[in-house]
CSV table of C-alpha atoms and ligand atoms in Angstrom, one decimal:
chain,number,residue,atom,x,y,z
A,1,MET,CA,160.3,176.4,-77.9
A,2,MET,CA,158.6,173.0,-77.7
A,3,SER,CA,155.1,172.8,-79.2
A,4,ARG,CA,152.5,171.8,-76.6
A,5,ARG,CA,149.9,169.3,-77.7
A,6,SER,CA,147.0,168.0,-75.6
A,7,GLY,CA,148.5,164.5,-75.5
A,8,ASP,CA,152.0,165.6,-74.6
A,9,LEU,CA,153.7,164.4,-71.5
A,10,ALA,CA,153.2,166.7,-68.6
A,11,VAL,CA,157.0,166.9,-68.0
A,12,LEU,CA,157.2,168.3,-71.6
A,13,GLY,CA,154.5,170.9,-71.0
A,14,GLY,CA,151.4,168.8,-71.8
A,15,PRO,CA,148.4,168.4,-69.5
A,16,PRO,CA,148.9,166.0,-66.6
A,17,VAL,CA,146.8,162.8,-66.2
A,18,CYS,CA,145.9,163.8,-62.7
A,19,ARG,CA,144.9,167.3,-61.5
A,20,ALA,CA,143.4,166.2,-58.3
A,21,THR,CA,145.2,166.4,-55.0
A,22,TRP,CA,146.5,163.3,-53.2
A,23,PRO,CA,145.9,162.5,-49.5
A,24,ILE,CA,148.6,164.0,-47.2
A,25,TRP,CA,150.8,161.7,-45.2
A,26,PRO,CA,151.2,161.7,-42.2
A,27,ALA,CA,147.7,162.5,-41.4
A,28,ALA,CA,146.2,163.2,-38.0
A,29,GLY,CA,143.1,161.3,-36.9
A,30,PRO,CA,140.0,162.5,-35.1
A,31,GLU,CA,141.6,162.0,-31.7
A,32,THR,CA,145.1,163.2,-32.4
A,33,LEU,CA,144.7,166.7,-31.0
A,34,THR,CA,143.1,165.4,-27.8
A,35,VAL,CA,146.0,163.0,-27.1
A,36,VAL,CA,148.6,165.6,-27.8
A,37,THR,CA,146.8,168.1,-25.6
A,38,GLU,CA,146.6,165.6,-22.8
A,39,ILE,CA,150.4,165.3,-22.8
A,40,LEU,CA,150.9,169.1,-23.0
A,41,GLU,CA,148.8,169.4,-19.8
A,42,SER,CA,150.3,166.4,-18.1
A,43,GLY,CA,153.5,167.9,-16.7
A,44,ARG,CA,155.5,165.1,-18.3
A,45,TRP,CA,156.7,165.6,-21.8
A,46,GLY,CA,159.6,163.1,-21.6
A,47,VAL,CA,160.5,159.8,-19.9
A,48,SER,CA,163.1,161.6,-17.9
A,49,GLY,CA,160.4,163.7,-16.2
A,50,ALA,CA,159.0,162.9,-12.7
A,51,TRP,CA,156.4,160.2,-11.9
A,52,THR,CA,153.0,161.9,-12.0
A,53,GLY,CA,151.0,158.9,-10.8
A,54,ARG,CA,150.2,158.1,-14.4
A,55,ARG,CA,151.9,155.6,-16.7
A,56,THR,CA,154.1,157.1,-19.4
A,57,LYS,CA,152.8,156.9,-23.0
A,58,ASP,CA,156.2,155.5,-23.7
A,59,SER,CA,155.6,152.3,-21.7
A,60,GLU,CA,152.0,152.1,-22.8
A,61,PHE,CA,153.0,152.2,-26.4
A,62,ALA,CA,155.8,149.6,-25.8
A,63,GLU,CA,153.2,147.2,-24.3
A,64,ARG,CA,150.6,147.8,-27.1
A,65,PHE,CA,153.1,147.5,-29.9
A,66,ALA,CA,154.6,144.3,-28.6
A,67,ALA,CA,151.1,142.9,-28.3
A,68,PHE,CA,150.3,144.1,-31.8
A,69,LEU,CA,153.2,142.1,-33.2
A,70,GLY,CA,152.8,139.1,-30.9
A,71,THR,CA,156.1,139.4,-29.1
A,72,ASN,CA,157.1,140.0,-25.5
A,73,TYR,CA,158.9,143.3,-25.3
A,74,CYS,CA,159.3,146.6,-27.1
A,75,VAL,CA,161.7,149.4,-26.3
A,76,PRO,CA,160.8,152.7,-28.1
A,77,VAL,CA,163.7,154.9,-29.2
A,78,ASP,CA,164.2,158.2,-31.0
A,79,HIS,CA,165.0,156.9,-34.5
A,80,GLY,CA,165.0,153.8,-36.5
A,81,SER,CA,168.7,154.3,-36.9
A,82,SER,CA,169.0,154.3,-33.1
A,83,ALA,CA,167.0,151.1,-32.9
A,84,LEU,CA,169.5,149.5,-35.3
A,85,LEU,CA,172.5,150.8,-33.3
A,86,ALA,CA,170.9,149.7,-30.0
A,87,ALA,CA,170.2,146.3,-31.4
A,88,LEU,CA,173.7,145.7,-32.6
A,89,THR,CA,175.2,147.0,-29.4
A,90,ALA,CA,172.8,144.8,-27.3
A,91,LEU,CA,174.0,141.8,-29.3
A,92,GLY,CA,177.6,142.6,-28.4
A,93,VAL,CA,178.7,143.7,-31.9
A,94,ARG,CA,182.2,145.3,-31.4
A,95,PRO,CA,185.2,146.6,-33.3
A,96,GLY,CA,186.7,143.9,-35.5
A,97,ASP,CA,183.3,142.4,-36.2
A,98,GLU,CA,181.4,142.2,-39.4
A,99,VAL,CA,177.7,142.6,-40.0
A,100,ILE,CA,176.1,141.3,-43.2
A,101,VAL,CA,173.8,144.0,-44.7
A,102,PRO,CA,171.7,143.9,-47.9
A,103,GLY,CA,173.2,145.7,-50.8
A,104,LEU,CA,170.1,147.6,-51.7
A,105,THR,CA,168.4,149.4,-48.8
A,106,TRP,CA,168.4,152.6,-46.9
A,107,VAL,CA,172.0,153.8,-46.0
A,108,ALA,CA,171.3,153.6,-42.2
A,109,CYS,CA,171.5,149.8,-42.4
A,110,ALA,CA,175.2,150.1,-43.2
A,111,SER,CA,176.1,153.3,-41.4
A,112,VAL,CA,174.9,152.0,-38.0
A,113,VAL,CA,177.3,149.1,-38.3
A,114,VAL,CA,180.2,151.5,-38.6
A,115,ARG,CA,178.8,153.5,-35.6
A,116,ALA,CA,178.9,150.2,-33.6
A,117,GLY,CA,182.6,150.0,-34.6
A,118,ALA,CA,182.1,147.1,-37.0
A,119,ARG,CA,182.3,146.6,-40.7
A,120,PRO,CA,179.3,146.3,-43.0
A,121,VAL,CA,179.6,143.4,-45.5
A,122,LEU,CA,177.2,143.9,-48.4
A,123,ALA,CA,175.3,140.9,-49.7
A,124,ASP,CA,173.4,141.0,-53.1
A,125,ILE,CA,169.7,140.9,-53.4
A,126,ASP,CA,167.1,138.6,-54.9
A,127,ALA,CA,165.8,139.9,-58.2
A,128,GLU,CA,162.1,139.1,-57.6
A,129,THR,CA,161.6,140.3,-54.0
A,130,LEU,CA,164.4,143.0,-53.9
A,131,CYS,CA,165.2,141.6,-50.4
A,132,VAL,CA,168.6,140.1,-49.5
A,133,ASP,CA,169.5,136.9,-51.2
A,134,ALA,CA,169.9,134.1,-48.7
A,135,LYS,CA,172.6,132.4,-50.8
A,136,ALA,CA,174.6,135.7,-50.9
A,137,VAL,CA,174.3,136.0,-47.2
A,138,GLU,CA,175.6,132.5,-46.7
A,139,ALA,CA,178.5,133.2,-48.9
A,140,ALA,CA,179.4,136.3,-47.0
A,141,ILE,CA,179.6,134.6,-43.6
A,142,SER,CA,183.2,134.7,-42.1
A,143,PRO,CA,184.7,133.9,-38.7
A,144,ARG,CA,184.2,137.7,-37.9
A,145,THR,CA,180.5,137.7,-38.7
A,146,ALA,CA,178.7,138.9,-35.6
A,147,ALA,CA,175.1,139.4,-36.9
A,148,ILE,CA,173.0,139.2,-40.0
A,149,LEU,CA,170.7,142.1,-40.8
A,150,ALA,CA,167.7,141.1,-42.8
A,151,VAL,CA,165.7,144.1,-44.2
A,152,HIS,CA,162.1,143.7,-45.2
A,153,ALA,CA,162.5,146.1,-48.0
A,154,TYR,CA,160.3,147.7,-50.6
A,155,SER,CA,157.0,146.2,-49.2
A,156,THR,CA,158.2,142.6,-49.4
A,157,MET,CA,159.6,140.4,-46.7
A,158,ALA,CA,163.1,138.8,-46.7
A,159,ASP,CA,163.1,135.0,-46.5
A,160,VAL,CA,163.2,134.7,-42.8
A,161,ASP,CA,163.1,130.9,-42.8
A,162,LYS,CA,166.3,130.6,-44.8
A,163,LEU,CA,168.0,133.5,-43.1
A,164,ALA,CA,167.2,132.2,-39.6
A,165,ALA,CA,168.6,128.8,-40.6
A,166,ILE,CA,171.8,130.3,-42.0
A,167,ALA,CA,172.2,132.4,-38.8
A,168,GLY,CA,171.5,129.3,-36.7
A,169,ARG,CA,174.2,127.3,-38.5
A,170,ALA,CA,176.7,130.2,-38.2
A,171,GLY,CA,175.8,130.7,-34.5
A,172,VAL,CA,175.1,134.4,-35.1
A,173,PRO,CA,172.0,136.4,-34.3
A,174,LEU,CA,169.5,137.5,-37.0
A,175,VAL,CA,168.2,141.1,-36.7
A,176,GLU,CA,165.1,142.0,-38.7
A,177,ASP,CA,164.8,145.6,-39.9
A,178,VAL,CA,161.0,146.1,-40.2
A,179,ALA,CA,161.0,149.8,-40.9
A,180,GLN,CA,159.3,149.3,-44.3
A,181,ALA,CA,157.1,146.4,-43.4
A,182,ILE,CA,155.1,147.3,-40.3
A,183,GLY,CA,152.2,144.8,-40.1
A,184,ALA,CA,153.5,142.4,-42.8
A,185,ARG,CA,153.2,138.7,-42.0
A,186,TRP,CA,155.1,135.5,-42.9
A,187,ARG,CA,153.0,132.4,-42.5
A,188,ASP,CA,150.7,134.6,-40.4
A,189,ALA,CA,153.3,135.6,-37.9
A,190,ALA,CA,154.3,139.3,-37.8
A,191,ALA,CA,157.5,140.6,-39.4
A,192,GLY,CA,159.7,141.3,-36.4
A,193,THR,CA,159.1,138.1,-34.6
A,194,PHE,CA,161.6,136.0,-36.4
A,195,GLY,CA,164.9,137.6,-35.5
A,196,THR,CA,166.6,137.6,-32.1
A,197,LEU,CA,165.9,141.3,-32.3
A,198,ALA,CA,163.8,143.4,-34.7
A,199,THR,CA,164.0,147.1,-35.3
A,200,PHE,CA,161.4,149.6,-36.5
A,201,SER,CA,161.4,153.2,-37.7
A,202,PHE,CA,158.5,155.6,-37.1
A,203,GLN,CA,160.1,158.3,-39.3
A,204,GLN,CA,157.7,160.6,-41.2
A,205,ASN,CA,157.2,158.4,-44.3
A,206,LYS,CA,156.7,155.1,-42.5
A,207,VAL,CA,153.2,153.7,-42.1
A,208,LEU,CA,153.3,154.2,-38.4
A,209,THR,CA,154.9,157.5,-37.5
A,210,CYS,CA,155.5,160.2,-35.0
A,211,GLY,CA,157.7,162.3,-37.3
A,212,GLU,CA,160.9,160.7,-36.0
A,213,GLY,CA,161.1,157.6,-33.9
A,214,GLY,CA,161.9,153.9,-33.7
A,215,ALA,CA,161.7,150.8,-31.6
A,216,VAL,CA,163.5,147.5,-30.9
A,217,VAL,CA,161.4,144.4,-30.1
A,218,THR,CA,162.4,141.1,-28.7
A,219,ALA,CA,161.0,138.0,-27.0
A,220,ASP,CA,164.1,137.8,-24.7
A,221,PRO,CA,163.9,139.3,-21.2
A,222,GLN,CA,167.6,139.7,-20.8
A,223,LEU,CA,168.0,141.6,-24.1
A,224,HIS,CA,165.0,143.7,-23.1
A,225,SER,CA,166.8,144.7,-19.9
A,226,VAL,CA,169.9,145.6,-21.9
A,227,LEU,CA,168.0,147.6,-24.5
A,228,GLU,CA,166.0,149.6,-21.9
A,229,ARG,CA,169.3,150.6,-20.2
A,230,LEU,CA,171.1,151.3,-23.5
A,231,ARG,CA,168.4,153.8,-24.5
A,232,GLY,CA,168.1,155.5,-21.1
A,233,ASP,CA,171.7,156.4,-20.2
A,234,GLY,CA,171.8,153.2,-18.2
A,235,ARG,CA,168.5,153.8,-16.4
A,236,ARG,CA,165.3,151.7,-16.5
A,237,TYR,CA,161.8,152.1,-15.0
A,238,LEU,CA,161.3,151.4,-11.3
A,239,PRO,CA,158.7,148.8,-10.4
A,240,GLU,CA,155.3,150.7,-10.0
A,241,ARG,CA,155.1,150.1,-6.2
A,242,ARG,CA,158.4,152.0,-5.7
A,243,ARG,CA,157.4,155.1,-7.7
A,244,ILE,CA,156.9,158.3,-5.7
A,245,VAL,CA,154.9,161.2,-7.2
A,246,GLY,CA,157.3,164.1,-8.0
A,247,GLN,CA,160.4,161.9,-8.0
A,248,THR,CA,162.0,160.2,-11.0
A,249,ASP,CA,160.7,156.8,-11.7
A,250,LEU,CA,163.9,155.7,-13.4
A,251,ALA,CA,166.4,153.6,-11.4
A,252,SER,CA,170.1,154.2,-12.0
A,253,THR,CA,170.7,150.5,-12.7
A,254,GLY,CA,173.7,151.0,-15.0
A,255,GLY,CA,175.9,147.9,-15.7
A,256,LEU,CA,176.6,149.1,-19.2
A,257,GLN,CA,177.4,152.3,-21.1
A,258,GLY,CA,174.1,153.7,-22.4
A,259,TRP,CA,173.1,157.0,-24.1
A,260,ASN,CA,169.9,158.9,-24.4
A,261,MET,CA,167.6,157.6,-27.1
A,262,HIS,CA,164.3,158.3,-25.4
A,263,LEU,CA,161.3,159.2,-27.4
A,264,SER,CA,159.3,162.1,-26.1
A,265,GLU,CA,155.9,161.6,-24.5
A,266,LEU,CA,154.3,163.6,-27.4
A,267,GLN,CA,155.8,161.2,-29.9
A,268,ALA,CA,154.7,158.2,-27.9
A,269,ALA,CA,151.2,159.6,-27.8
A,270,LEU,CA,151.2,160.0,-31.5
A,271,LEU,CA,152.3,156.4,-32.0
A,272,LEU,CA,149.5,155.1,-29.7
A,273,ASP,CA,147.0,157.1,-31.7
A,274,GLY,CA,148.5,156.0,-35.0
A,275,LEU,CA,148.6,152.3,-33.9
A,276,GLN,CA,144.8,152.3,-33.5
A,277,ARG,CA,144.4,153.5,-37.1
A,278,LEU,CA,147.2,151.3,-38.6
A,279,PRO,CA,145.1,148.2,-39.4
A,280,ALA,CA,142.5,150.2,-41.3
A,281,GLU,CA,145.1,152.3,-43.1
A,282,ASN,CA,147.2,149.2,-44.0
A,283,ALA,CA,144.0,147.7,-45.4
A,284,ARG,CA,143.4,150.8,-47.6
A,285,ARG,CA,147.0,150.7,-48.9
A,286,ASP,CA,146.6,147.0,-49.5
A,287,HIS,CA,143.5,147.5,-51.5
A,288,ALA,CA,145.1,150.1,-53.7
A,289,ALA,CA,148.2,147.9,-54.1
A,290,HIS,CA,146.0,145.0,-55.3
A,291,LEU,CA,144.3,147.3,-57.8
A,292,LEU,CA,147.7,148.3,-59.1
A,293,ASP,CA,148.9,144.7,-59.2
A,294,ASP,CA,145.9,143.6,-61.3
A,295,ALA,CA,146.3,146.5,-63.7
A,296,LEU,CA,150.0,146.5,-64.1
A,297,GLY,CA,150.4,142.7,-64.3
A,298,SER,CA,149.2,142.9,-67.9
A,299,LEU,CA,150.7,146.3,-68.8
A,300,ASN,CA,153.4,146.3,-71.4
A,301,GLY,CA,156.9,147.3,-70.2
A,302,TYR,CA,156.2,147.1,-66.5
A,303,ARG,CA,157.2,144.4,-64.0
A,304,LEU,CA,156.1,143.9,-60.4
A,305,VAL,CA,157.9,142.9,-57.3
A,306,ARG,CA,157.0,139.3,-56.4
A,307,PRO,CA,157.0,138.4,-52.7
A,308,TYR,CA,158.1,134.9,-51.4
A,309,ALA,CA,155.2,132.5,-51.2
A,310,ALA,CA,155.3,132.4,-47.4
A,311,THR,CA,154.4,136.1,-47.2
A,312,THR,CA,150.8,136.0,-46.1
A,313,GLN,CA,150.3,139.7,-45.6
A,314,ARG,CA,152.3,142.5,-47.2
A,315,SER,CA,152.5,146.0,-45.7
A,316,TYR,CA,152.8,148.7,-48.4
A,317,PHE,CA,155.0,151.5,-47.2
A,318,GLN,CA,155.6,152.3,-50.9
A,319,TYR,CA,154.7,150.7,-54.1
A,320,ILE,CA,157.5,149.5,-56.4
A,321,VAL,CA,157.2,149.4,-60.2
A,322,ARG,CA,160.0,148.1,-62.4
A,323,ILE,CA,160.4,149.0,-66.1
A,324,GLU,CA,161.8,147.1,-69.0
A,325,PRO,CA,164.2,149.7,-70.4
A,326,GLU,CA,163.6,148.5,-74.0
A,327,ALA,CA,160.0,149.4,-73.7
A,328,PHE,CA,161.1,153.0,-72.8
A,329,ALA,CA,163.4,153.6,-75.7
A,330,GLY,CA,166.3,153.0,-73.3
A,331,ARG,CA,165.5,156.1,-71.2
A,332,PRO,CA,167.1,156.0,-67.7
A,333,ILE,CA,164.9,155.3,-64.7
A,334,GLY,CA,165.4,158.9,-63.4
A,335,VAL,CA,163.9,160.4,-66.5
A,336,VAL,CA,161.0,157.9,-66.5
A,337,SER,CA,160.1,158.4,-62.9
A,338,THR,CA,160.3,162.2,-63.2
A,339,ALA,CA,157.8,161.9,-66.2
A,340,VAL,CA,155.4,159.8,-64.2
A,341,SER,CA,155.7,162.1,-61.2
A,342,ALA,CA,154.7,165.1,-63.4
A,343,GLU,CA,151.7,163.2,-64.7
A,344,LEU,CA,150.5,162.5,-61.2
A,345,GLY,CA,151.6,165.5,-59.3
A,346,CYS,CA,152.9,163.2,-56.7
A,347,TRP,CA,156.3,162.0,-55.6
A,348,VAL,CA,157.7,159.1,-57.8
A,349,ARG,CA,161.4,158.5,-57.7
A,350,PRO,CA,164.0,155.8,-58.6
A,351,LEU,CA,164.9,153.1,-56.1
A,352,GLY,CA,168.3,154.8,-55.5
A,353,PRO,CA,171.7,153.4,-56.0
A,354,PRO,CA,172.9,150.2,-54.2
A,355,LEU,CA,175.1,150.7,-51.1
A,356,ASN,CA,178.4,150.0,-53.0
A,357,ALA,CA,177.7,153.2,-55.1
A,358,HIS,CA,175.6,155.3,-52.7
A,359,PRO,CA,176.8,158.9,-52.1
A,360,LEU,CA,175.4,158.7,-48.5
A,361,CYS,CA,177.1,155.5,-47.6
A,362,GLN,CA,180.8,156.3,-47.0
A,363,PRO,CA,182.1,154.2,-44.1
A,364,HIS,CA,185.6,154.8,-45.3
A,365,LEU,CA,185.2,158.5,-44.3
A,366,HIS,CA,184.3,157.5,-40.7
A,367,PRO,CA,186.9,158.1,-38.0
A,368,LEU,CA,187.3,154.3,-37.7
A,369,ALA,CA,189.0,154.4,-41.1
A,370,ALA,CA,192.0,156.1,-39.4
A,371,ILE,CA,192.8,152.7,-37.8
A,372,GLU,CA,195.7,151.1,-39.6
A,373,GLY,CA,194.5,148.8,-42.4
A,374,LEU,CA,190.8,149.5,-42.0
A,375,ARG,CA,190.2,152.2,-44.5
A,376,GLY,CA,190.3,149.9,-47.5
A,377,ARG,CA,188.1,147.4,-45.8
A,378,LEU,CA,185.5,150.0,-45.1
A,379,ALA,CA,185.2,151.0,-48.8
A,380,MET,CA,181.8,149.9,-50.0
A,381,HIS,CA,182.8,149.9,-53.7
A,382,ARG,CA,184.8,146.7,-53.1
A,383,PHE,CA,181.6,144.7,-53.0
A,384,GLU,CA,180.1,143.5,-56.2
A,385,LEU,CA,176.3,143.7,-56.4
A,386,PRO,CA,175.3,142.8,-59.9
A,387,VAL,CA,171.6,142.1,-59.1
A,388,ALA,CA,171.1,145.1,-56.9
A,389,THR,CA,172.8,147.3,-59.5
A,390,HIS,CA,170.6,145.9,-62.3
A,391,GLU,CA,167.4,146.3,-60.4
A,392,ALA,CA,168.2,149.7,-59.0
A,393,GLY,CA,168.4,150.9,-62.6
A,394,ARG,CA,164.9,149.7,-63.3
A,395,GLY,CA,162.9,150.3,-60.2
A,396,MET,CA,160.8,153.3,-59.2
A,397,ILE,CA,159.0,154.1,-55.9
A,398,LEU,CA,155.5,155.4,-55.8
A,399,ALA,CA,155.1,157.3,-52.6
A,400,GLN,CA,152.6,156.3,-49.9
A,401,PRO,CA,150.0,159.1,-50.6
A,402,LEU,CA,149.3,157.4,-53.9
A,403,LEU,CA,148.1,154.3,-52.0
A,404,LEU,CA,145.8,156.2,-49.8
A,405,ALA,CA,143.8,157.7,-52.6
A,406,PRO,CA,140.3,156.6,-53.7
A,407,ALA,CA,140.1,153.8,-56.4
A,408,GLU,CA,139.4,156.2,-59.3
A,409,GLN,CA,142.6,158.1,-58.6
A,410,VAL,CA,144.6,154.9,-58.2
A,411,HIS,CA,143.5,154.0,-61.7
A,412,GLN,CA,145.0,157.3,-62.9
A,413,ILE,CA,148.4,155.9,-61.8
A,414,VAL,CA,148.0,153.2,-64.3
A,415,GLU,CA,147.0,155.7,-66.9
A,416,ALA,CA,150.1,157.8,-66.2
A,417,LEU,CA,152.4,154.8,-66.4
A,418,GLU,CA,150.8,153.8,-69.7
A,419,LYS,CA,151.1,157.3,-71.1
A,420,VAL,CA,154.8,157.7,-70.2
A,421,ARG,CA,155.6,154.3,-71.7
A,422,ARG,CA,153.8,155.1,-75.0
A,423,GLN,CA,155.7,158.4,-75.4
A,424,ALA,CA,159.0,157.5,-73.8
A,425,ASP,CA,160.9,158.1,-77.0
A,426,ARG,CA,160.1,161.8,-76.7
A,427,LEU,CA,161.8,162.1,-73.3
A,428,PRO,CA,165.3,163.4,-73.1
A,429,CYS,CA,168.1,160.9,-72.4
A,430,ASP,CA,169.5,162.6,-69.4
A,431,ASP,CA,167.9,163.6,-66.1
A,432,ASP,CA,169.6,167.0,-66.2
A,433,ASP,CA,167.5,167.9,-69.2
A,434,LEU,CA,164.3,167.6,-67.3
A,435,ARG,CA,162.9,170.1,-64.8
A,436,THR,CA,161.9,168.5,-61.5
A,437,PRO,CA,158.1,169.0,-61.4
A,438,SER,CA,156.8,171.0,-58.4
A,439,LEU,CA,154.4,168.8,-56.5
A,440,VAL,CA,151.9,171.2,-55.0
A,441,SER,CA,149.0,168.8,-54.8
A,442,LEU,CA,149.2,167.4,-51.3
A,443,ARG,CA,146.0,167.9,-49.5
A,444,VAL,CA,145.4,168.2,-45.8
A,445,PRO,CA,142.2,166.2,-45.0
A,446,GLU,CA,139.3,168.3,-44.1
A,447,GLY,CA,137.5,168.3,-40.8
A,448,ARG,CA,140.5,167.2,-38.9
A,449,LEU,CA,142.8,169.6,-37.0
B,1,PLP,C1,163.6,154.5,-42.6
B,1,PLP,C2,164.5,153.3,-42.5
B,1,PLP,C3,165.6,153.2,-41.5
B,1,PLP,C4,166.0,154.4,-40.6
B,1,PLP,O1,165.1,154.9,-39.8
B,1,PLP,P1,165.2,156.4,-39.3
B,1,PLP,O2,164.1,156.5,-38.3
B,1,PLP,O3,165.1,157.3,-40.4
B,1,PLP,O4,166.5,156.5,-38.6
B,1,PLP,C5,166.3,152.1,-41.4
B,1,PLP,N1,166.1,151.0,-42.2
B,1,PLP,C6,165.2,151.1,-43.2
B,1,PLP,C7,165.0,149.9,-44.1
B,1,PLP,C8,164.4,152.2,-43.4
B,1,PLP,O5,163.5,152.3,-44.3
């Protein structure tokens, strides 16, 4: 058996740097129970219910969220993935088309392209920001390109100036995926106001959440009308003067093939409640991220993500730390992140593979691949992503609860990172030789529900 010494790494049986619990996420606020109860008693739990004489939370949230971003319209939907699919569909993306997608991002960014019947074309990323590289996007443009998907990934923003210019020259729309950057700003304008359309996810881990949810925003009234009908089986809200209590307030407008992507009223109420708290929570995460930036900037073996200069406000959905493998005796990122996770008792994991090597990104297994000649062109491994591959092997994600902790505890993150680097040569060389630590330290805030 291994001998256990007091300075040993927690993952090897030593005492962890942090024994305290971390804030839980998502967390209810002081008014959450009240707003949920209000819906439970309202007689309308979904948009498809009857008009009660009271505005739906769905439309109230749409208005508030558009105002929060400084755009005209918001259409809430049931998932971020639905938001992406609705956005591509509204823009007329169709079979035979290509959509340019960053090579390092969540798999939904590519899988929705296939669901729209089109082909994802992967573009490599920029090594400093981890967002899509504008030059790679430009090189990927073809006569079949129908849209460019810019993802504001890993708490930085993509270069929306360059990407909008490239999209303009190519005559194709730019779609922003803002799932990971809610509240971020580029020259003081909100992420989500640069593309023809922008999509959001309100899934459990995002900084604004109702468990599962999403939204598409736009400044364009025509696209708004299309999106509203797409998400409502072709229906949209009647003007208020035409609503009758007890009758549906949705008009069967049609004119396109929609499907049901409505958010429930319970979810919309949670989003309205969360939106009120978002600025203060973003400020808290921002503060913790600055503490980490300051401390890690001078720490041996670690490298930070550097946003583009025009980013005037970041939104920290997660915090990304990169390692110099030489400073870790060549140990793989999976081993290093498991060791850090065990020191902190909180979730720390590798960035995950790029989309040309991701087990969850398999467009060639979609029914579309049955079409003559398409299977090979749907294979993601045909794309070369040297930068994404290099960075994915070095980056780890610190989960959001770490950024909501008090300053003393944030300093323990630095301590944990330092400890793991110092003793990296004692770690095994393979992830399989390490037990995944059980992370039992999430704490439900007191005095809430
Ligand atoms: C979370 C996320 C999505 C998908 O959102 P879901 O609500 O899980 O469908 C899409 N894109 C990015 C960048 C995300 O982080």
